[in-house]
PDB file of C-alpha atoms in Angstrom:
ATOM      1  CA  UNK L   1     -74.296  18.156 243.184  1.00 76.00           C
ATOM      2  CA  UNK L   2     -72.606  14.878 241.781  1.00 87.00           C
ATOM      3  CA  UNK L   3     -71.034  17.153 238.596  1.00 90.00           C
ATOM      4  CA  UNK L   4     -69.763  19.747 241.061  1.00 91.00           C
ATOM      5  CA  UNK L   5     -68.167  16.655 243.518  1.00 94.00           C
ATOM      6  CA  UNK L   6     -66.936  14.853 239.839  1.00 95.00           C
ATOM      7  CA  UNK L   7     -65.691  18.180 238.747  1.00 94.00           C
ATOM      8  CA  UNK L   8     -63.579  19.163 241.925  1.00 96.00           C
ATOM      9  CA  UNK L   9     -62.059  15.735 242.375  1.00 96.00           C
ATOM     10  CA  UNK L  10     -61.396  16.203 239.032  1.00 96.00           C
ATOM     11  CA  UNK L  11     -59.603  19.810 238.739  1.00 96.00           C
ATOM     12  CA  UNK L  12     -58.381  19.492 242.044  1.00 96.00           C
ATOM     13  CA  UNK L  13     -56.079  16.088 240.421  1.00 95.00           C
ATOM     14  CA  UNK L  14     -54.957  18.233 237.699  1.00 95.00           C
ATOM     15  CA  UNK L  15     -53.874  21.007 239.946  1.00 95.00           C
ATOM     16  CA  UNK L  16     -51.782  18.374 241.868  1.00 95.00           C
ATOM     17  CA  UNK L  17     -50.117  17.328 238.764  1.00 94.00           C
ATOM     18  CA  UNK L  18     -49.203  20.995 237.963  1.00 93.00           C
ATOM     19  CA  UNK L  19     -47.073  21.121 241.058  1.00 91.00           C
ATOM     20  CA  UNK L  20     -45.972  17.914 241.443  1.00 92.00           C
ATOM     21  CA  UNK L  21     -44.451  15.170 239.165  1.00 87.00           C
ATOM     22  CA  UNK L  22     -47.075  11.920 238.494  1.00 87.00           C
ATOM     23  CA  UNK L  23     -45.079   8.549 239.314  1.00 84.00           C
ATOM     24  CA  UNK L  24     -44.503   9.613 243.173  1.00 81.00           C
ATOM     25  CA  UNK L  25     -45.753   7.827 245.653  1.00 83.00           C
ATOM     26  CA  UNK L  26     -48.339  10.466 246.952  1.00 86.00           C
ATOM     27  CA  UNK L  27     -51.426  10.422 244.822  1.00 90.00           C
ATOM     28  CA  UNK L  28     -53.688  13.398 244.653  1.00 92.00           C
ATOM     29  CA  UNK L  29     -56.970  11.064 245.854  1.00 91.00           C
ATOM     30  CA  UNK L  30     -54.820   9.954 249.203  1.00 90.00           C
ATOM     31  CA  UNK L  31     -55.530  13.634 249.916  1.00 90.00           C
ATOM     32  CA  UNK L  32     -58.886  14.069 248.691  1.00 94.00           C
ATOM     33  CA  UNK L  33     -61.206  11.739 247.655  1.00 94.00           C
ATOM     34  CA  UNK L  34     -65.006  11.337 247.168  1.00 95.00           C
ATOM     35  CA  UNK L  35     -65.088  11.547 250.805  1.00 95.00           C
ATOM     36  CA  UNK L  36     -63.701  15.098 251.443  1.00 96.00           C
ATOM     37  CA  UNK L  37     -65.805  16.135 248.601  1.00 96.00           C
ATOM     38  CA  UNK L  38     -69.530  14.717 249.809  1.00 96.00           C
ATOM     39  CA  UNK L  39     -68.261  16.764 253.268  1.00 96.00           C
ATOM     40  CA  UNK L  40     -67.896  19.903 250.865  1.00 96.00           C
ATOM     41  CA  UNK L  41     -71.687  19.296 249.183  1.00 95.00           C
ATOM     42  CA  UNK L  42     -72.849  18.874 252.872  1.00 95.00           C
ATOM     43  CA  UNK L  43     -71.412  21.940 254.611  1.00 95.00           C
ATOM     44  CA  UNK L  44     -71.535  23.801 251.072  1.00 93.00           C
ATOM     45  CA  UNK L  45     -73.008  27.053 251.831  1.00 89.00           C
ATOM     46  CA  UNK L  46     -71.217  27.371 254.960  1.00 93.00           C
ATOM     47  CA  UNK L  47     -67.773  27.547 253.701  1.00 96.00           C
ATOM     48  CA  UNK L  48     -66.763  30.729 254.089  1.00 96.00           C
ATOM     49  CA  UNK L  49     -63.192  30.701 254.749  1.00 97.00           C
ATOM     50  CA  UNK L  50     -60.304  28.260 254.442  1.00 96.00           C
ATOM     51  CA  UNK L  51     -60.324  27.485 257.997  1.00 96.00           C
ATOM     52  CA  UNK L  52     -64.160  26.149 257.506  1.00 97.00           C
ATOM     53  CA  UNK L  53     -62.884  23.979 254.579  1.00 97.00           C
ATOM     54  CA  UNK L  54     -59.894  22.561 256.244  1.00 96.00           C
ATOM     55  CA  UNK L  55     -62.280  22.078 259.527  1.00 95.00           C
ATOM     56  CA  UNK L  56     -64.612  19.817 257.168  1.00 96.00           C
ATOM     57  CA  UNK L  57     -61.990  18.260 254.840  1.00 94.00           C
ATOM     58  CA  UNK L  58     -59.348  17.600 257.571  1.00 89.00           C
ATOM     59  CA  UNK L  59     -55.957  18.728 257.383  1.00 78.00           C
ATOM     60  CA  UNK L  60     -54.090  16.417 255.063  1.00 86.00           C
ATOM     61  CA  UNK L  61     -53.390  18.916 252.130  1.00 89.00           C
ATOM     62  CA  UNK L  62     -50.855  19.586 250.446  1.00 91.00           C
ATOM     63  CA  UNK L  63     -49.407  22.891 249.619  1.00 89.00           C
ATOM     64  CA  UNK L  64     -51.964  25.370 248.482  1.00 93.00           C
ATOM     65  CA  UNK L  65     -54.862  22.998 248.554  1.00 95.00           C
ATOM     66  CA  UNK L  66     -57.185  24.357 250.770  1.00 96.00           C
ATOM     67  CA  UNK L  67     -56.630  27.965 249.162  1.00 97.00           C
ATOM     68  CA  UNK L  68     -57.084  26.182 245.730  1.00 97.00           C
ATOM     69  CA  UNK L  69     -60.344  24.675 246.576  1.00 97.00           C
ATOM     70  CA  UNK L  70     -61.449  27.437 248.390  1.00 97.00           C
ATOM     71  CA  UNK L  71     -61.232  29.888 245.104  1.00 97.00           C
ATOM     72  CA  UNK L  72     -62.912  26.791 243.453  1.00 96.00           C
ATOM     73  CA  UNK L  73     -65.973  26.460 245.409  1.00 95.00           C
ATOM     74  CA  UNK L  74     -66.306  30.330 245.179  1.00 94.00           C
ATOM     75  CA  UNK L  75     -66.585  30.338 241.711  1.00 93.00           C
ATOM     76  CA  UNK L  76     -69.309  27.935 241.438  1.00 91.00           C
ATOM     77  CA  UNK L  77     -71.059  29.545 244.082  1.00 90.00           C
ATOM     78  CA  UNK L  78     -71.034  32.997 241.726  1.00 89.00           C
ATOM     79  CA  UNK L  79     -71.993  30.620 239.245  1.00 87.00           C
ATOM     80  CA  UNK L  80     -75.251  29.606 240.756  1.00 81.00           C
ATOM     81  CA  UNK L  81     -76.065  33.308 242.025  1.00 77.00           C
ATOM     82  CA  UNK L  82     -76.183  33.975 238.456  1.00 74.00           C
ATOM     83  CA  UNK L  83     -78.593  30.690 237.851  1.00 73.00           C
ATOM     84  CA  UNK L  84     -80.505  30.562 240.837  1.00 63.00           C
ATOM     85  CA  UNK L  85     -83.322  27.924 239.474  1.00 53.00           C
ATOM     86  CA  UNK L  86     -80.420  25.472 239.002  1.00 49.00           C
ATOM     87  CA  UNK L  87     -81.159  22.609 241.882  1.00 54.00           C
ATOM     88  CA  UNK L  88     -77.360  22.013 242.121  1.00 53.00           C
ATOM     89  CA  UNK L  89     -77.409  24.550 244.308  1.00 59.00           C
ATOM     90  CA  UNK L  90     -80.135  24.421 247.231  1.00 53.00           C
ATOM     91  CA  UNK L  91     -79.536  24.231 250.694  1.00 46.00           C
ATOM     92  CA  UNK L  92     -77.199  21.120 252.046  1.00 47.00           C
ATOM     93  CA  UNK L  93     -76.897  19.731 255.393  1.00 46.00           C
ATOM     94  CA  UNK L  94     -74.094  21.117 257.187  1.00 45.00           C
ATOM     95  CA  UNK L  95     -71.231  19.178 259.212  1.00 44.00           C
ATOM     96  CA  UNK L  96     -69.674  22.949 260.292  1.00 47.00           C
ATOM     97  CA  UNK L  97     -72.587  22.570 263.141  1.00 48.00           C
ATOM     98  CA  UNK L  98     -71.657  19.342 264.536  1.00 39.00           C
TER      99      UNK L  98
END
């Protein structure tokens, strides 16, 4: 699960930059950060809907985050249905249940 955390962080800083100009003084890792994205790996399969991802992440985001990531985690989820011996995606502990 590290190259799915690397790879959101990632994308989700480009994103940012699409919508807002680079030089300000918000940076997209204030709002997430290898923290909100190890909280993502751990409640993975259980993120159903935006609320469960801003429940886990927090709710620091800026405009359309949530919704972005959301789409993003769905896509590598499809992606793994359609490679089910990949190990990247087995069962993680889950903060939702906390």
């Amino acid at each position: 699960m590290d190259k799915f955390k690397l790879s959101m962080i990632k994308e989700l800083h480009a994103y940012y930059y699409t919508i807002f100009k680079q030089g300000g003084s918000l940076i997209p890792k204030h709002l997430f950060s290898d923290v909100e994205a190890k909280a993502i790996v751990n409640s993975f399969h259980n993120i159903t809907s935006v609320q469960k991802l801003q429940r886990v992440i927090g709710v620091e985001a800026f405009v359309d985050q949530l919704e972005w990531l959301f789409k993003w985690i769905n896509k590598y989820k499809e992606s793994c249905k359609k490679e089910m011996d990949d190990e990247s995606c087995e069962e993680s502990e889950d903060v939702l249940e906390s």
